[in-house]
Coordinates of C-alpha atoms in Angstrom, one line a residue:
Chain A
Q1 CA 53.8 71.6 136.7
K2 CA 56.1 74.6 137.1
E3 CA 54.4 78.0 136.8
V4 CA 56.6 79.1 133.9
E5 CA 58.5 76.7 131.6
Q6 CA 61.3 77.9 129.3
D7 CA 63.6 75.6 127.2
P8 CA 67.2 76.4 128.4
G9 CA 68.7 75.6 125.0
P10 CA 71.4 76.3 124.1
L11 CA 70.2 77.5 120.7
S12 CA 72.7 78.1 118.0
V13 CA 71.8 79.8 114.7
P14 CA 73.6 81.3 111.7
E15 CA 73.6 85.1 111.3
G16 CA 70.5 86.3 109.5
A17 CA 68.3 83.5 110.8
I18 CA 64.9 84.1 112.3
V19 CA 64.9 83.0 115.9
S20 CA 61.9 81.9 117.9
L21 CA 62.1 81.8 121.7
N22 CA 59.2 80.5 123.7
C23 CA 57.7 80.1 127.2
T24 CA 54.6 78.3 128.4
Y25 CA 52.8 79.0 131.6
S26 CA 50.1 77.4 133.8
N27 CA 48.6 80.4 135.6
S28 CA 45.6 81.7 133.5
A29 CA 45.6 84.9 135.6
F30 CA 48.9 86.1 134.0
Q31 CA 48.2 89.1 131.8
Y32 CA 51.5 91.1 131.8
F33 CA 54.3 89.5 129.8
M34 CA 57.9 90.6 129.5
W35 CA 61.1 89.5 127.7
Y36 CA 64.5 90.4 129.1
R37 CA 67.9 90.0 127.4
Q38 CA 70.9 89.2 129.6
Y39 CA 74.5 89.3 128.3
S40 CA 77.1 87.2 130.0
R41 CA 78.0 88.6 133.5
K42 CA 75.5 91.5 133.1
G43 CA 72.1 92.3 134.6
P44 CA 69.0 91.6 132.5
E45 CA 67.7 94.4 130.4
L46 CA 64.0 94.8 129.5
L47 CA 63.4 94.0 125.8
M48 CA 59.7 93.8 125.3
Y49 CA 56.6 94.4 127.4
T50 CA 53.1 93.3 126.4
Y51 CA 49.7 93.3 128.1
S52 CA 47.2 90.5 127.4
S53 CA 47.1 88.8 124.0
G54 CA 48.4 89.9 120.7
N55 CA 51.6 91.0 119.0
K56 CA 54.0 93.8 119.7
E57 CA 56.8 94.7 117.3
D58 CA 59.9 96.8 118.0
G59 CA 62.5 96.8 115.2
R60 CA 63.7 93.3 114.6
F61 CA 61.9 92.0 117.7
T62 CA 58.3 90.7 117.9
A63 CA 56.6 89.6 121.1
Q64 CA 53.5 87.4 120.7
V65 CA 51.1 86.3 123.4
D66 CA 48.5 83.5 123.0
K67 CA 46.6 83.4 126.3
S68 CA 44.3 80.6 125.0
S69 CA 47.3 78.3 124.7
K70 CA 49.2 79.9 127.6
Y71 CA 52.2 80.4 125.3
I72 CA 54.3 83.4 124.6
S73 CA 57.0 83.9 122.0
L74 CA 59.8 86.3 121.1
F75 CA 60.8 86.4 117.4
I76 CA 64.1 87.9 116.3
R77 CA 64.4 88.7 112.6
D78 CA 67.7 89.0 110.8
S79 CA 69.6 87.8 113.9
Q80 CA 73.0 89.3 114.6
P81 CA 76.0 88.0 116.6
S82 CA 75.2 90.9 119.0
D83 CA 71.9 89.1 119.8
S84 CA 73.9 86.3 121.4
A85 CA 72.7 86.3 125.0
T86 CA 70.3 84.6 127.4
Y87 CA 66.7 85.5 127.0
L88 CA 64.3 85.4 130.0
C89 CA 60.6 85.5 129.9
A90 CA 58.7 87.0 132.8
M91 CA 55.0 87.4 133.6
S92 CA 52.6 88.5 136.3
A93 CA 48.9 88.5 137.0
S94 CA 48.4 92.1 138.1
T95 CA 50.1 95.4 138.7
Q96 CA 48.4 95.4 142.1
G97 CA 50.9 94.7 144.9
G98 CA 54.1 95.3 143.1
S99 CA 56.5 93.3 141.0
E100 CA 57.4 90.8 143.7
K101 CA 54.8 88.7 142.0
L102 CA 56.8 88.6 138.8
V103 CA 57.6 85.0 137.7
F104 CA 60.6 84.4 135.6
G105 CA 61.5 81.6 133.2
K106 CA 65.0 80.1 133.6
G107 CA 66.2 81.6 130.4
T108 CA 67.2 80.4 126.9
K109 CA 70.8 80.8 125.9
L110 CA 71.1 81.9 122.2
T111 CA 74.3 82.0 120.1
V112 CA 74.2 83.7 116.7
N113 CA 77.2 82.6 114.6
P114 CA 78.8 85.0 112.0
Chain B
D1 CA 72.1 109.1 133.6
G2 CA 69.2 107.3 135.5
G3 CA 69.8 103.8 136.6
I4 CA 70.6 101.3 139.3
T5 CA 74.2 101.1 140.6
Q6 CA 75.5 98.0 142.3
S7 CA 78.8 97.8 144.1
P8 CA 81.2 96.1 144.2
K9 CA 81.0 94.2 140.9
Y10 CA 83.2 91.4 142.2
L11 CA 83.7 90.5 145.8
F12 CA 85.7 87.7 147.5
R13 CA 85.1 86.8 151.1
K14 CA 86.2 84.1 153.5
E15 CA 83.7 81.7 154.8
G16 CA 82.0 82.9 158.0
Q17 CA 82.3 86.6 157.2
N18 CA 79.3 88.9 156.7
V19 CA 79.4 90.9 153.5
T20 CA 77.2 93.9 152.4
L21 CA 76.3 94.5 148.8
S22 CA 75.3 98.1 147.9
C23 CA 72.4 99.1 145.6
E24 CA 71.5 102.7 144.7
Q25 CA 68.9 103.9 142.2
N26 CA 68.1 107.4 140.9
L27 CA 65.0 106.4 139.0
N28 CA 62.7 107.6 141.8
H29 CA 61.2 104.1 142.0
D30 CA 59.3 103.1 145.1
A31 CA 60.0 99.4 145.1
M32 CA 63.3 97.7 145.2
Y33 CA 64.3 94.0 145.0
W34 CA 67.2 91.6 145.5
Y35 CA 67.5 88.5 143.4
R36 CA 70.0 85.7 143.4
Q37 CA 70.9 84.0 140.1
D38 CA 72.6 80.6 140.0
P39 CA 73.3 78.5 136.8
G40 CA 70.3 76.5 135.8
Q41 CA 68.2 77.9 138.7
G42 CA 66.9 81.1 137.2
L43 CA 66.2 84.2 139.3
R44 CA 65.1 83.8 142.9
L45 CA 63.7 86.6 145.0
I46 CA 65.5 87.2 148.3
Y47 CA 63.9 90.4 149.7
Y48 CA 61.8 93.2 148.4
S49 CA 60.7 96.6 149.6
Q50 CA 57.7 98.5 148.4
I51 CA 58.3 101.6 150.5
V52 CA 60.9 103.2 152.7
N53 CA 61.3 101.6 156.2
D54 CA 59.4 98.5 155.1
F55 CA 60.6 95.2 153.5
Q56 CA 59.4 91.7 153.0
K57 CA 61.0 88.3 152.7
G58 CA 61.0 86.7 149.3
D59 CA 61.4 83.0 148.5
I60 CA 64.9 82.5 149.8
A61 CA 65.5 85.1 152.6
E62 CA 67.2 82.8 155.1
G63 CA 70.8 83.9 155.7
Y64 CA 70.2 87.4 154.3
S65 CA 69.2 90.8 155.7
V66 CA 68.3 94.1 154.2
S67 CA 67.4 97.7 155.2
R68 CA 65.5 100.5 153.5
E69 CA 66.3 103.7 155.2
K70 CA 66.3 105.8 152.1
K71 CA 64.2 105.5 148.9
E72 CA 67.3 105.4 146.8
S73 CA 69.2 102.7 148.7
F74 CA 68.5 99.0 149.5
P75 CA 71.7 97.2 150.7
L76 CA 71.8 93.5 151.1
T77 CA 73.9 91.7 153.8
V78 CA 74.9 88.1 153.2
T79 CA 75.4 86.7 156.6
S80 CA 77.5 83.7 157.8
A81 CA 74.2 81.9 158.2
Q82 CA 73.8 81.6 154.4
K83 CA 74.8 78.1 153.6
N84 CA 75.8 78.6 150.0
P85 CA 76.5 82.3 149.4
T86 CA 78.6 82.1 146.2
A87 CA 76.3 83.5 143.5
F88 CA 75.5 86.4 141.2
Y89 CA 73.3 89.0 143.0
L90 CA 71.0 91.3 141.2
C91 CA 69.3 94.4 142.5
A92 CA 66.2 95.8 140.8
S93 CA 63.6 98.5 141.1
S94 CA 60.1 99.2 139.8
S95 CA 57.5 101.9 139.7
R96 CA 53.7 101.6 139.4
V97 CA 53.9 104.4 136.8
S98 CA 55.9 102.0 134.5
G99 CA 53.4 99.2 134.9
N100 CA 55.6 97.6 137.6
T101 CA 58.2 96.6 135.1
I102 CA 61.4 95.6 136.8
Y103 CA 64.7 97.2 135.9
F104 CA 67.9 95.6 137.0
G105 CA 71.4 96.7 138.0
E106 CA 74.5 95.2 136.5
G107 CA 74.9 92.7 139.3
S108 CA 77.5 91.7 141.9
W109 CA 79.5 88.5 141.9
L110 CA 80.2 87.1 145.3
T111 CA 82.6 84.3 145.8
V112 CA 83.1 82.8 149.3
V113 CA 86.3 80.8 149.8

């Protein structure tokens, strides 16, 4: 079993839809969770950062962590064509030792159609 | 503006030639990283450095070399020993103050012909 699993998609939705992006993981020690957005031919940019379980909201974006199920989600409300990108989840067990321990999902490609 | 600058954005090289990718950051971050991104493969760690004059191999270091002579700079050399060098290369940095969240540069596209 891979440490982090993420459905590569592609996912295509109409403008205004609610989008749900997900990752599952196997390492129960993970407690820091991140979502990155990567536009085509660009570097990933940090979208959301959460620690342990619970929800975090930022504008149209909500990150959710369920440690009991080893499952994290990113919800996008009122999706826009500008949200079309690849979304990568990332997670780590500890801030000790640096971010070389960060494990990334392979990314889900999202297209929002006008 | 603070950030990570990678250059060049696009680079073409002949097979057998070494090539160096530049990465400079003005975020005052201690740690810097190089990743390689291939379609369907996700991000793979090549090398990382937590402090000046020290660096460690990542998961796919063979055929690559780095140096960390200054806090701001972490250049990557793709040597002729790298079997499949054509890829998108990403430089990143992090700070313990920011919870070790990684911030990426815009990337460099290397094509070897």
